[in-house]
Amino acid sequence: MAQPQTESHPTEAVHPRARNGAIYADYDPSNPPPHPGPGYTRFVCLSDTHSATFEVPDGDVLLHSGDLSNHGSYSELDVTMKWLKELPHPVKIIIAGNHELPLDNDGGWYDSNWHSFAQWLKIDKQDPAKIRSLVSETPGIVYLQDQQHTFRIRDGGREWTVYGSPWQPWFFDWAFNYTEDQAQDIVSKIPEVDILLTHGPPRSIFDRAIGDRHVGCPALLSHLSKMQKPPLLHCFGHIHEARGALVHVWNSPSSTSEETAGEPLIEEIGGGEAGTPARDVRETIMVNAANMPLKRSERCGGPGHQPVIVDVLDSAQR
């Protein structure tokens, strides 16, 4: 089995098989691993495509964790939405990222800040309502902005729950930023669901930026760790250089130790097949699915930046 790409970090250990599924982050894009068949749902994870288009492996569910464009213009997003619409996945779910500037306007942020980006990026003011319609009304694509959604792949099949949030800690005045003081209010809205999409990563999980800085959200990590039933799969992006996937095992949410309560434990699951019983184990498959490379010589979605494939048992329990 192809091994997932990971950060080199002494507290992280990875195995490509969780008790609930399998991860493929490093594979030949022209020859992806075969679908495991009935009883599994294949999730194909994308993020940070920035209006680039490329070959995407087939699957049951396409997940896109934001930065669909470079600056959220209608013309850029139109390219992305047409590309996504033509992909064969029966279910497609997307969120915005910090580059989708006009979509951050529920509180008037874009109307108040567009002029600074217009001068810098040499772009005209966009129509937020028109762009919101484009991403939320394209047939066959579900757009989530601090919203929950349920879906089934097939009649009588498992009902999956998913929540999407475009936010991340403050990042150079781009869209969907929050300060440390605002973090708890935003992440506390995230419910217990099967699948979680956020644009930004949780703290210390594929969040290492240039300069060896961890830029993920501590409040998000803490919120997830305290859930009785954390997500089976958490997809994010934002930090291009930290692409990777791992199985994250959480400690007990009832821990009373001040030093460990709410803190995660990341460890190797072991060599068992998917579905191997594990007593009192709460685990989440964590995926930084960023497709855009830092090097101009490398191709968005190409080798080393291809979509991450996650096969999850339909019978998986959180």
PDB file of C-alpha atoms in Angstrom:
ATOM      1  CA  MET A   1       0.000   0.000   0.000  1.00  0.00           C
ATOM      2  CA  ALA A   2       1.202   3.479  -0.803  1.00  0.00           C
ATOM      3  CA  GLN A   3       2.477   5.292   2.250  1.00  0.00           C
ATOM      4  CA  PRO A   4       0.963   8.696   3.131  1.00  0.00           C
ATOM      5  CA  GLN A   5       3.209  11.714   3.052  1.00  0.00           C
ATOM      6  CA  THR A   6       3.853  13.113   6.507  1.00  0.00           C
ATOM      7  CA  GLU A   7       5.678  15.854   8.265  1.00  0.00           C
ATOM      8  CA  SER A   8       8.909  14.845   9.943  1.00  0.00           C
ATOM      9  CA  HIS A   9       7.911  15.381  13.543  1.00  0.00           C
ATOM     10  CA  PRO A  10       8.968  13.323  16.548  1.00  0.00           C
ATOM     11  CA  THR A  11       5.504  13.240  18.149  1.00  0.00           C
ATOM     12  CA  GLU A  12       3.731  11.983  15.035  1.00  0.00           C
ATOM     13  CA  ALA A  13       3.514   8.397  13.835  1.00  0.00           C
ATOM     14  CA  VAL A  14       1.520   7.260  10.850  1.00  0.00           C
ATOM     15  CA  HIS A  15       0.001   4.113   9.499  1.00  0.00           C
ATOM     16  CA  PRO A  16      -1.905   4.039   6.212  1.00  0.00           C
ATOM     17  CA  ARG A  17      -4.701   1.960   7.746  1.00  0.00           C
ATOM     18  CA  ALA A  18      -7.011   3.256  10.421  1.00  0.00           C
ATOM     19  CA  ARG A  19      -9.482   0.886  12.043  1.00  0.00           C
ATOM     20  CA  ASN A  20     -12.132   2.600   9.905  1.00  0.00           C
ATOM     21  CA  GLY A  21     -10.392   2.956   6.551  1.00  0.00           C
ATOM     22  CA  ALA A  22      -7.258   3.547   4.511  1.00  0.00           C
ATOM     23  CA  ILE A  23      -5.322   6.592   3.275  1.00  0.00           C
ATOM     24  CA  TYR A  24      -3.544   7.112  -0.047  1.00  0.00           C
ATOM     25  CA  ALA A  25      -1.538  10.329  -0.314  1.00  0.00           C
ATOM     26  CA  ASP A  26       1.335   9.129  -2.487  1.00  0.00           C
ATOM     27  CA  TYR A  27       0.301   7.219  -5.610  1.00  0.00           C
ATOM     28  CA  ASP A  28       0.582   7.395  -9.384  1.00  0.00           C
ATOM     29  CA  PRO A  29      -2.057   9.978 -10.427  1.00  0.00           C
ATOM     30  CA  SER A  30      -2.486   8.141 -13.736  1.00  0.00           C
ATOM     31  CA  ASN A  31      -3.118   4.855 -11.912  1.00  0.00           C
ATOM     32  CA  PRO A  32      -4.828   5.484  -8.561  1.00  0.00           C
ATOM     33  CA  PRO A  33      -5.517   2.586  -6.189  1.00  0.00           C
ATOM     34  CA  PRO A  34      -8.687   0.635  -7.002  1.00  0.00           C
ATOM     35  CA  HIS A  35     -11.882   1.299  -5.086  1.00  0.00           C
ATOM     36  CA  PRO A  36     -12.155  -1.297  -2.292  1.00  0.00           C
ATOM     37  CA  GLY A  37     -15.723  -2.104  -3.295  1.00  0.00           C
ATOM     38  CA  PRO A  38     -19.076  -2.365  -1.507  1.00  0.00           C
ATOM     39  CA  GLY A  39     -19.022  -1.428   2.127  1.00  0.00           C
ATOM     40  CA  TYR A  40     -16.623   1.480   1.638  1.00  0.00           C
ATOM     41  CA  THR A  41     -17.057   5.110   0.655  1.00  0.00           C
ATOM     42  CA  ARG A  42     -14.180   6.707  -1.221  1.00  0.00           C
ATOM     43  CA  PHE A  43     -13.510  10.350  -0.332  1.00  0.00           C
ATOM     44  CA  VAL A  44     -11.256  12.321  -2.683  1.00  0.00           C
ATOM     45  CA  CYS A  45      -9.804  15.332  -0.871  1.00  0.00           C
ATOM     46  CA  LEU A  46      -8.710  18.573  -2.556  1.00  0.00           C
ATOM     47  CA  SER A  47      -7.712  21.989  -1.272  1.00  0.00           C
ATOM     48  CA  ASP A  48      -5.929  25.131  -2.394  1.00  0.00           C
ATOM     49  CA  THR A  49      -6.396  24.582  -6.121  1.00  0.00           C
ATOM     50  CA  HIS A  50      -6.425  28.344  -6.805  1.00  0.00           C
ATOM     51  CA  SER A  51      -8.331  28.040 -10.115  1.00  0.00           C
ATOM     52  CA  ALA A  52      -5.950  25.396 -11.461  1.00  0.00           C
ATOM     53  CA  THR A  53      -7.496  22.324 -13.064  1.00  0.00           C
ATOM     54  CA  PHE A  54      -6.010  18.848 -13.227  1.00  0.00           C
ATOM     55  CA  GLU A  55      -6.878  15.154 -13.324  1.00  0.00           C
ATOM     56  CA  VAL A  56      -8.774  13.963 -10.252  1.00  0.00           C
ATOM     57  CA  PRO A  57      -9.236  10.282  -9.367  1.00  0.00           C
ATOM     58  CA  ASP A  58     -12.779   8.993  -9.336  1.00  0.00           C
ATOM     59  CA  GLY A  59     -14.557   8.345  -6.077  1.00  0.00           C
ATOM     60  CA  ASP A  60     -17.857   8.570  -4.244  1.00  0.00           C
ATOM     61  CA  VAL A  61     -17.407  11.956  -2.561  1.00  0.00           C
ATOM     62  CA  LEU A  62     -15.286  14.929  -3.607  1.00  0.00           C
ATOM     63  CA  LEU A  63     -14.264  17.262  -0.776  1.00  0.00           C
ATOM     64  CA  HIS A  64     -12.651  20.662  -1.383  1.00  0.00           C
ATOM     65  CA  SER A  65     -11.337  22.542   1.648  1.00  0.00           C
ATOM     66  CA  GLY A  66     -11.152  26.023   0.177  1.00  0.00           C
ATOM     67  CA  ASP A  67      -8.953  28.428  -1.752  1.00  0.00           C
ATOM     68  CA  LEU A  68     -10.870  27.609  -4.886  1.00  0.00           C
ATOM     69  CA  SER A  69      -9.366  30.711  -6.493  1.00  0.00           C
ATOM     70  CA  ASN A  70      -6.601  33.299  -6.182  1.00  0.00           C
ATOM     71  CA  HIS A  71      -8.725  36.216  -5.028  1.00  0.00           C
ATOM     72  CA  GLY A  72     -12.350  35.173  -5.425  1.00  0.00           C
ATOM     73  CA  SER A  73     -13.225  36.931  -8.658  1.00  0.00           C
ATOM     74  CA  TYR A  74     -16.229  35.710 -10.598  1.00  0.00           C
ATOM     75  CA  SER A  75     -14.091  34.753 -13.585  1.00  0.00           C
ATOM     76  CA  GLU A  76     -11.737  32.656 -11.457  1.00  0.00           C
ATOM     77  CA  LEU A  77     -14.488  30.907  -9.548  1.00  0.00           C
ATOM     78  CA  ASP A  78     -16.401  30.267 -12.752  1.00  0.00           C
ATOM     79  CA  VAL A  79     -13.422  28.251 -14.035  1.00  0.00           C
ATOM     80  CA  THR A  80     -13.271  26.239 -10.814  1.00  0.00           C
ATOM     81  CA  MET A  81     -16.997  25.578 -10.589  1.00  0.00           C
ATOM     82  CA  LYS A  82     -17.206  24.417 -14.211  1.00  0.00           C
ATOM     83  CA  TRP A  83     -14.268  22.075 -13.612  1.00  0.00           C
ATOM     84  CA  LEU A  84     -15.790  20.639 -10.436  1.00  0.00           C
ATOM     85  CA  LYS A  85     -19.207  20.293 -12.052  1.00  0.00           C
ATOM     86  CA  GLU A  86     -17.766  18.070 -14.788  1.00  0.00           C
ATOM     87  CA  LEU A  87     -16.056  15.692 -12.369  1.00  0.00           C
ATOM     88  CA  PRO A  88     -17.910  12.358 -12.029  1.00  0.00           C
ATOM     89  CA  HIS A  89     -18.183  12.109  -8.239  1.00  0.00           C
ATOM     90  CA  PRO A  90     -21.841  11.632  -7.160  1.00  0.00           C
ATOM     91  CA  VAL A  91     -21.410  13.966  -4.174  1.00  0.00           C
ATOM     92  CA  LYS A  92     -19.262  17.116  -4.202  1.00  0.00           C
ATOM     93  CA  ILE A  93     -18.899  19.338  -1.150  1.00  0.00           C
ATOM     94  CA  ILE A  94     -16.841  22.527  -1.021  1.00  0.00           C
ATOM     95  CA  ILE A  95     -16.005  25.391   1.313  1.00  0.00           C
ATOM     96  CA  ALA A  96     -14.303  28.739   0.820  1.00  0.00           C
ATOM     97  CA  GLY A  97     -10.840  29.722   2.004  1.00  0.00           C
ATOM     98  CA  ASN A  98      -9.039  32.939   2.787  1.00  0.00           C
ATOM     99  CA  HIS A  99      -8.604  33.714  -0.931  1.00  0.00           C
ATOM    100  CA  GLU A 100     -12.364  33.771  -1.625  1.00  0.00           C
ATOM    101  CA  LEU A 101     -12.537  37.425  -0.621  1.00  0.00           C
ATOM    102  CA  PRO A 102     -16.101  38.328  -1.715  1.00  0.00           C
ATOM    103  CA  LEU A 103     -17.606  35.334   0.090  1.00  0.00           C
ATOM    104  CA  ASP A 104     -16.626  36.826   3.454  1.00  0.00           C
ATOM    105  CA  ASN A 105     -19.359  39.423   3.436  1.00  0.00           C
ATOM    106  CA  ASP A 106     -22.063  38.231   5.828  1.00  0.00           C
ATOM    107  CA  GLY A 107     -20.804  40.859   8.256  1.00  0.00           C
ATOM    108  CA  GLY A 108     -19.747  43.287   5.540  1.00  0.00           C
ATOM    109  CA  TRP A 109     -16.037  42.439   5.661  1.00  0.00           C
ATOM    110  CA  TYR A 110     -15.575  42.440   1.886  1.00  0.00           C
ATOM    111  CA  ASP A 111     -17.491  45.673   1.352  1.00  0.00           C
ATOM    112  CA  SER A 112     -15.258  47.335   3.942  1.00  0.00           C
ATOM    113  CA  ASN A 113     -11.934  45.910   2.741  1.00  0.00           C
ATOM    114  CA  TRP A 114     -12.153  45.266  -0.999  1.00  0.00           C
ATOM    115  CA  HIS A 115     -10.430  48.535  -1.933  1.00  0.00           C
ATOM    116  CA  SER A 116      -7.135  47.548  -0.305  1.00  0.00           C
ATOM    117  CA  PHE A 117      -7.052  44.326  -2.314  1.00  0.00           C
ATOM    118  CA  ALA A 118      -8.114  46.125  -5.485  1.00  0.00           C
ATOM    119  CA  GLN A 119      -5.064  48.382  -5.277  1.00  0.00           C
ATOM    120  CA  TRP A 120      -2.724  45.524  -4.450  1.00  0.00           C
ATOM    121  CA  LEU A 121      -4.063  42.882  -6.831  1.00  0.00           C
ATOM    122  CA  LYS A 122      -5.271  45.262  -9.552  1.00  0.00           C
ATOM    123  CA  ILE A 123      -8.779  43.798  -9.558  1.00  0.00           C
ATOM    124  CA  ASP A 124     -12.221  45.369  -9.723  1.00  0.00           C
ATOM    125  CA  LYS A 125     -14.791  45.162  -6.958  1.00  0.00           C
ATOM    126  CA  GLN A 126     -16.804  41.970  -7.233  1.00  0.00           C
ATOM    127  CA  ASP A 127     -20.494  41.373  -6.556  1.00  0.00           C
ATOM    128  CA  PRO A 128     -20.620  39.189  -3.412  1.00  0.00           C
ATOM    129  CA  ALA A 129     -24.221  38.103  -4.004  1.00  0.00           C
ATOM    130  CA  LYS A 130     -23.483  37.020  -7.567  1.00  0.00           C
ATOM    131  CA  ILE A 131     -20.435  35.056  -6.460  1.00  0.00           C
ATOM    132  CA  ARG A 132     -22.335  33.446  -3.572  1.00  0.00           C
ATOM    133  CA  SER A 133     -24.960  32.331  -6.078  1.00  0.00           C
ATOM    134  CA  LEU A 134     -22.283  30.884  -8.344  1.00  0.00           C
ATOM    135  CA  VAL A 135     -20.751  28.663  -5.664  1.00  0.00           C
ATOM    136  CA  SER A 136     -23.977  27.726  -3.887  1.00  0.00           C
ATOM    137  CA  GLU A 137     -26.259  27.140  -6.881  1.00  0.00           C
ATOM    138  CA  THR A 138     -24.044  25.217  -9.298  1.00  0.00           C
ATOM    139  CA  PRO A 139     -25.877  21.911  -9.861  1.00  0.00           C
ATOM    140  CA  GLY A 140     -24.350  18.889  -8.192  1.00  0.00           C
ATOM    141  CA  ILE A 141     -22.151  20.864  -5.792  1.00  0.00           C
ATOM    142  CA  VAL A 142     -22.889  21.607  -2.127  1.00  0.00           C
ATOM    143  CA  TYR A 143     -21.326  24.790  -0.743  1.00  0.00           C
ATOM    144  CA  LEU A 144     -21.054  25.022   3.044  1.00  0.00           C
ATOM    145  CA  GLN A 145     -20.264  28.167   5.005  1.00  0.00           C
ATOM    146  CA  ASP A 146     -20.592  27.398   8.706  1.00  0.00           C
ATOM    147  CA  GLN A 147     -23.260  24.866   7.804  1.00  0.00           C
ATOM    148  CA  GLN A 148     -24.050  21.186   8.243  1.00  0.00           C
ATOM    149  CA  HIS A 149     -25.231  18.824   5.506  1.00  0.00           C
ATOM    150  CA  THR A 150     -26.326  15.191   5.314  1.00  0.00           C
ATOM    151  CA  PHE A 151     -26.060  12.909   2.300  1.00  0.00           C
ATOM    152  CA  ARG A 152     -26.233   9.330   1.080  1.00  0.00           C
ATOM    153  CA  ILE A 153     -24.213   7.851  -1.759  1.00  0.00           C
ATOM    154  CA  ARG A 154     -26.840   5.266  -2.618  1.00  0.00           C
ATOM    155  CA  ASP A 155     -30.463   4.531  -1.725  1.00  0.00           C
ATOM    156  CA  GLY A 156     -30.611   2.802   1.606  1.00  0.00           C
ATOM    157  CA  GLY A 157     -26.937   3.474   2.259  1.00  0.00           C
ATOM    158  CA  ARG A 158     -25.336   5.174   5.200  1.00  0.00           C
ATOM    159  CA  GLU A 159     -26.339   8.742   5.949  1.00  0.00           C
ATOM    160  CA  TRP A 160     -23.179  10.813   6.365  1.00  0.00           C
ATOM    161  CA  THR A 161     -23.020  14.129   8.190  1.00  0.00           C
ATOM    162  CA  VAL A 162     -20.587  16.883   7.217  1.00  0.00           C
ATOM    163  CA  TYR A 163     -19.860  20.398   8.465  1.00  0.00           C
ATOM    164  CA  GLY A 164     -17.923  23.067   6.593  1.00  0.00           C
ATOM    165  CA  SER A 165     -16.104  26.107   8.007  1.00  0.00           C
ATOM    166  CA  PRO A 166     -13.930  28.497   5.945  1.00  0.00           C
ATOM    167  CA  TRP A 167     -12.156  30.153   8.880  1.00  0.00           C
ATOM    168  CA  GLN A 168      -8.566  30.180  10.086  1.00  0.00           C
ATOM    169  CA  PRO A 169      -6.456  32.199  12.563  1.00  0.00           C
ATOM    170  CA  TRP A 170      -5.475  35.661  11.349  1.00  0.00           C
ATOM    171  CA  PHE A 171      -3.473  35.405   8.153  1.00  0.00           C
ATOM    172  CA  PHE A 172      -2.229  38.620   6.512  1.00  0.00           C
ATOM    173  CA  ASP A 173      -5.601  40.409   6.422  1.00  0.00           C
ATOM    174  CA  TRP A 174      -7.194  37.902   4.029  1.00  0.00           C
ATOM    175  CA  ALA A 175     -10.786  36.687   4.271  1.00  0.00           C
ATOM    176  CA  PHE A 176     -12.293  34.521   7.005  1.00  0.00           C
ATOM    177  CA  ASN A 177      -9.699  35.455   9.604  1.00  0.00           C
ATOM    178  CA  TYR A 178     -10.232  35.393  13.338  1.00  0.00           C
ATOM    179  CA  THR A 179      -8.175  36.625  16.252  1.00  0.00           C
ATOM    180  CA  GLU A 180      -7.200  34.522  19.231  1.00  0.00           C
ATOM    181  CA  ASP A 181     -10.000  36.150  21.222  1.00  0.00           C
ATOM    182  CA  GLN A 182     -12.561  35.218  18.541  1.00  0.00           C
ATOM    183  CA  ALA A 183     -11.368  31.652  18.015  1.00  0.00           C
ATOM    184  CA  GLN A 184     -13.441  29.910  20.663  1.00  0.00           C
ATOM    185  CA  ASP A 185     -16.694  31.481  19.497  1.00  0.00           C
ATOM    186  CA  ILE A 186     -16.084  30.302  15.924  1.00  0.00           C
ATOM    187  CA  VAL A 187     -14.859  26.771  16.576  1.00  0.00           C
ATOM    188  CA  SER A 188     -17.510  26.100  19.230  1.00  0.00           C
ATOM    189  CA  LYS A 189     -20.111  26.138  16.443  1.00  0.00           C
ATOM    190  CA  ILE A 190     -18.606  22.985  14.948  1.00  0.00           C
ATOM    191  CA  PRO A 191     -20.881  20.048  15.855  1.00  0.00           C
ATOM    192  CA  GLU A 192     -20.060  16.366  16.127  1.00  0.00           C
ATOM    193  CA  VAL A 193     -20.235  15.079  12.549  1.00  0.00           C
ATOM    194  CA  ASP A 194     -18.734  12.280  10.474  1.00  0.00           C
ATOM    195  CA  ILE A 195     -16.805  14.572   8.136  1.00  0.00           C
ATOM    196  CA  LEU A 196     -15.337  17.989   8.946  1.00  0.00           C
ATOM    197  CA  LEU A 197     -14.072  20.484   6.393  1.00  0.00           C
ATOM    198  CA  THR A 198     -12.127  23.502   7.598  1.00  0.00           C
ATOM    199  CA  HIS A 199      -9.806  25.676   5.591  1.00  0.00           C
ATOM    200  CA  GLY A 200      -7.215  26.060   8.314  1.00  0.00           C
ATOM    201  CA  PRO A 201      -5.609  23.156  10.189  1.00  0.00           C
ATOM    202  CA  PRO A 202      -5.746  22.433  13.895  1.00  0.00           C
ATOM    203  CA  ARG A 203      -2.617  23.270  15.834  1.00  0.00           C
ATOM    204  CA  SER A 204       0.418  21.016  15.280  1.00  0.00           C
ATOM    205  CA  ILE A 205      -1.247  18.812  12.650  1.00  0.00           C
ATOM    206  CA  PHE A 206       0.152  19.530   9.184  1.00  0.00           C
ATOM    207  CA  ASP A 207       0.317  23.221  10.022  1.00  0.00           C
ATOM    208  CA  ARG A 208       4.063  23.806   9.856  1.00  0.00           C
ATOM    209  CA  ALA A 209       4.697  26.875   7.680  1.00  0.00           C
ATOM    210  CA  ILE A 210       7.899  28.306   6.250  1.00  0.00           C
ATOM    211  CA  GLY A 211      10.171  29.296   9.107  1.00  0.00           C
ATOM    212  CA  ASP A 212       9.247  26.166  11.084  1.00  0.00           C
ATOM    213  CA  ARG A 213       6.214  27.874  12.618  1.00  0.00           C
ATOM    214  CA  HIS A 214       3.065  26.016  13.661  1.00  0.00           C
ATOM    215  CA  VAL A 215       0.201  28.217  12.490  1.00  0.00           C
ATOM    216  CA  GLY A 216      -2.820  25.980  13.088  1.00  0.00           C
ATOM    217  CA  CYS A 217      -5.579  26.816  15.526  1.00  0.00           C
ATOM    218  CA  PRO A 218      -5.152  25.713  19.174  1.00  0.00           C
ATOM    219  CA  ALA A 219      -8.839  26.343  19.876  1.00  0.00           C
ATOM    220  CA  LEU A 220      -9.867  24.055  17.011  1.00  0.00           C
ATOM    221  CA  LEU A 221      -7.603  21.272  18.250  1.00  0.00           C
ATOM    222  CA  SER A 222      -8.935  21.637  21.783  1.00  0.00           C
ATOM    223  CA  HIS A 223     -12.568  21.690  20.634  1.00  0.00           C
ATOM    224  CA  LEU A 224     -12.181  18.502  18.601  1.00  0.00           C
ATOM    225  CA  SER A 225     -10.285  16.725  21.361  1.00  0.00           C
ATOM    226  CA  LYS A 226     -13.137  17.295  23.815  1.00  0.00           C
ATOM    227  CA  MET A 227     -15.778  15.756  21.570  1.00  0.00           C
ATOM    228  CA  GLN A 228     -17.251  12.454  22.690  1.00  0.00           C
ATOM    229  CA  LYS A 229     -17.431  11.494  19.011  1.00  0.00           C
ATOM    230  CA  PRO A 230     -14.873  13.453  16.953  1.00  0.00           C
ATOM    231  CA  PRO A 231     -15.011  13.277  13.144  1.00  0.00           C
ATOM    232  CA  LEU A 232     -13.981  10.172  11.268  1.00  0.00           C
ATOM    233  CA  LEU A 233     -12.346  12.411   8.668  1.00  0.00           C
ATOM    234  CA  HIS A 234     -11.118  16.005   8.960  1.00  0.00           C
ATOM    235  CA  CYS A 235      -9.971  17.648   5.727  1.00  0.00           C
ATOM    236  CA  PHE A 236      -8.246  21.023   5.560  1.00  0.00           C
ATOM    237  CA  GLY A 237      -5.524  22.832   3.632  1.00  0.00           C
ATOM    238  CA  HIS A 238      -4.269  26.434   3.735  1.00  0.00           C
ATOM    239  CA  ILE A 239      -0.620  25.578   4.470  1.00  0.00           C
ATOM    240  CA  HIS A 240       0.630  24.363   1.097  1.00  0.00           C
ATOM    241  CA  GLU A 241       3.986  23.151   2.350  1.00  0.00           C
ATOM    242  CA  ALA A 242       2.408  20.929   5.022  1.00  0.00           C
ATOM    243  CA  ARG A 243       0.396  18.592   2.785  1.00  0.00           C
ATOM    244  CA  GLY A 244      -0.016  15.129   4.255  1.00  0.00           C
ATOM    245  CA  ALA A 245      -2.298  12.659   6.019  1.00  0.00           C
ATOM    246  CA  LEU A 246      -2.242  10.683   9.243  1.00  0.00           C
ATOM    247  CA  VAL A 247      -4.385   8.818  11.729  1.00  0.00           C
ATOM    248  CA  HIS A 248      -4.832  10.871  14.880  1.00  0.00           C
ATOM    249  CA  VAL A 249      -5.770   9.117  18.119  1.00  0.00           C
ATOM    250  CA  TRP A 250      -7.346  11.251  20.815  1.00  0.00           C
ATOM    251  CA  ASN A 251      -7.059  10.735  24.547  1.00  0.00           C
ATOM    252  CA  SER A 252     -10.093  10.428  26.777  1.00  0.00           C
ATOM    253  CA  PRO A 253     -12.330  13.529  26.800  1.00  0.00           C
ATOM    254  CA  SER A 254     -13.082  12.820  30.469  1.00  0.00           C
ATOM    255  CA  SER A 255      -9.460  13.207  31.531  1.00  0.00           C
ATOM    256  CA  THR A 256      -9.164  15.321  34.653  1.00  0.00           C
ATOM    257  CA  SER A 257      -5.465  16.088  34.377  1.00  0.00           C
ATOM    258  CA  GLU A 258      -4.957  19.793  33.838  1.00  0.00           C
ATOM    259  CA  GLU A 259      -1.851  19.091  31.787  1.00  0.00           C
ATOM    260  CA  THR A 260      -3.464  16.530  29.476  1.00  0.00           C
ATOM    261  CA  ALA A 261      -7.169  17.349  29.383  1.00  0.00           C
ATOM    262  CA  GLY A 262      -8.151  18.189  25.857  1.00  0.00           C
ATOM    263  CA  GLU A 263      -4.707  17.391  24.491  1.00  0.00           C
ATOM    264  CA  PRO A 264      -4.338  14.946  21.599  1.00  0.00           C
ATOM    265  CA  LEU A 265      -2.349  11.765  21.425  1.00  0.00           C
ATOM    266  CA  ILE A 266      -0.938  10.962  18.005  1.00  0.00           C
ATOM    267  CA  GLU A 267       0.269   7.401  17.685  1.00  0.00           C
ATOM    268  CA  GLU A 268       0.590   4.522  15.292  1.00  0.00           C
ATOM    269  CA  ILE A 269      -2.550   2.431  14.987  1.00  0.00           C
ATOM    270  CA  GLY A 270      -0.690  -0.767  14.115  1.00  0.00           C
ATOM    271  CA  GLY A 271      -0.849  -3.297  11.314  1.00  0.00           C
ATOM    272  CA  GLY A 272      -4.463  -4.428  11.559  1.00  0.00           C
ATOM    273  CA  GLU A 273      -6.834  -4.410   8.636  1.00  0.00           C
ATOM    274  CA  ALA A 274      -9.456  -1.700   8.364  1.00  0.00           C
ATOM    275  CA  GLY A 275     -12.293  -2.455  10.706  1.00  0.00           C
ATOM    276  CA  THR A 276     -10.175  -4.165  13.368  1.00  0.00           C
ATOM    277  CA  PRO A 277     -11.938  -3.549  16.697  1.00  0.00           C
ATOM    278  CA  ALA A 278     -10.236  -1.065  18.971  1.00  0.00           C
ATOM    279  CA  ARG A 279     -11.614  -0.561  22.440  1.00  0.00           C
ATOM    280  CA  ASP A 280     -12.272   2.995  23.572  1.00  0.00           C
ATOM    281  CA  VAL A 281     -10.270   4.423  20.683  1.00  0.00           C
ATOM    282  CA  ARG A 282     -11.323   7.760  19.259  1.00  0.00           C
ATOM    283  CA  GLU A 283      -9.509   8.441  16.041  1.00  0.00           C
ATOM    284  CA  THR A 284      -9.697  10.919  13.189  1.00  0.00           C
ATOM    285  CA  ILE A 285      -8.112  10.660   9.773  1.00  0.00           C
ATOM    286  CA  MET A 286      -6.464  14.060   9.348  1.00  0.00           C
ATOM    287  CA  VAL A 287      -5.759  15.305   5.827  1.00  0.00           C
ATOM    288  CA  ASN A 288      -4.021  18.466   4.678  1.00  0.00           C
ATOM    289  CA  ALA A 289      -5.076  18.163   1.048  1.00  0.00           C
ATOM    290  CA  ALA A 290      -3.335  21.261  -0.360  1.00  0.00           C
ATOM    291  CA  ASN A 291      -2.720  20.722  -4.079  1.00  0.00           C
ATOM    292  CA  MET A 292      -0.800  23.903  -4.889  1.00  0.00           C
ATOM    293  CA  PRO A 293       2.987  23.507  -4.620  1.00  0.00           C
ATOM    294  CA  LEU A 294       5.298  26.251  -3.436  1.00  0.00           C
ATOM    295  CA  LYS A 295       7.768  25.647  -6.260  1.00  0.00           C
ATOM    296  CA  ARG A 296       6.803  27.112  -9.616  1.00  0.00           C
ATOM    297  CA  SER A 297       8.514  24.177 -11.316  1.00  0.00           C
ATOM    298  CA  GLU A 298       5.959  21.768  -9.839  1.00  0.00           C
ATOM    299  CA  ARG A 299       2.396  21.312 -11.060  1.00  0.00           C
ATOM    300  CA  CYS A 300      -0.749  21.856  -9.031  1.00  0.00           C
ATOM    301  CA  GLY A 301      -2.300  18.445  -8.466  1.00  0.00           C
ATOM    302  CA  GLY A 302       0.766  16.698  -9.891  1.00  0.00           C
ATOM    303  CA  PRO A 303       3.076  14.163  -8.220  1.00  0.00           C
ATOM    304  CA  GLY A 304       3.543  15.041  -4.580  1.00  0.00           C
ATOM    305  CA  HIS A 305       0.505  17.317  -4.720  1.00  0.00           C
ATOM    306  CA  GLN A 306      -2.197  14.953  -5.965  1.00  0.00           C
ATOM    307  CA  PRO A 307      -5.596  14.629  -4.287  1.00  0.00           C
ATOM    308  CA  VAL A 308      -5.576  12.524  -1.137  1.00  0.00           C
ATOM    309  CA  ILE A 309      -7.791   9.438  -1.286  1.00  0.00           C
ATOM    310  CA  VAL A 310      -9.451   8.167   1.887  1.00  0.00           C
ATOM    311  CA  ASP A 311     -11.528   4.973   1.885  1.00  0.00           C
ATOM    312  CA  VAL A 312     -13.846   4.786   4.906  1.00  0.00           C
ATOM    313  CA  LEU A 313     -15.932   1.820   6.005  1.00  0.00           C
ATOM    314  CA  ASP A 314     -19.642   2.536   5.734  1.00  0.00           C
ATOM    315  CA  SER A 315     -20.006   0.760   9.077  1.00  0.00           C
ATOM    316  CA  ALA A 316     -17.410   2.986  10.768  1.00  0.00           C
ATOM    317  CA  GLN A 317     -18.463   4.327  14.134  1.00  0.00           C
ATOM    318  CA  ARG A 318     -17.234   7.540  15.675  1.00  0.00           C
TER     319      ARG A 318
END
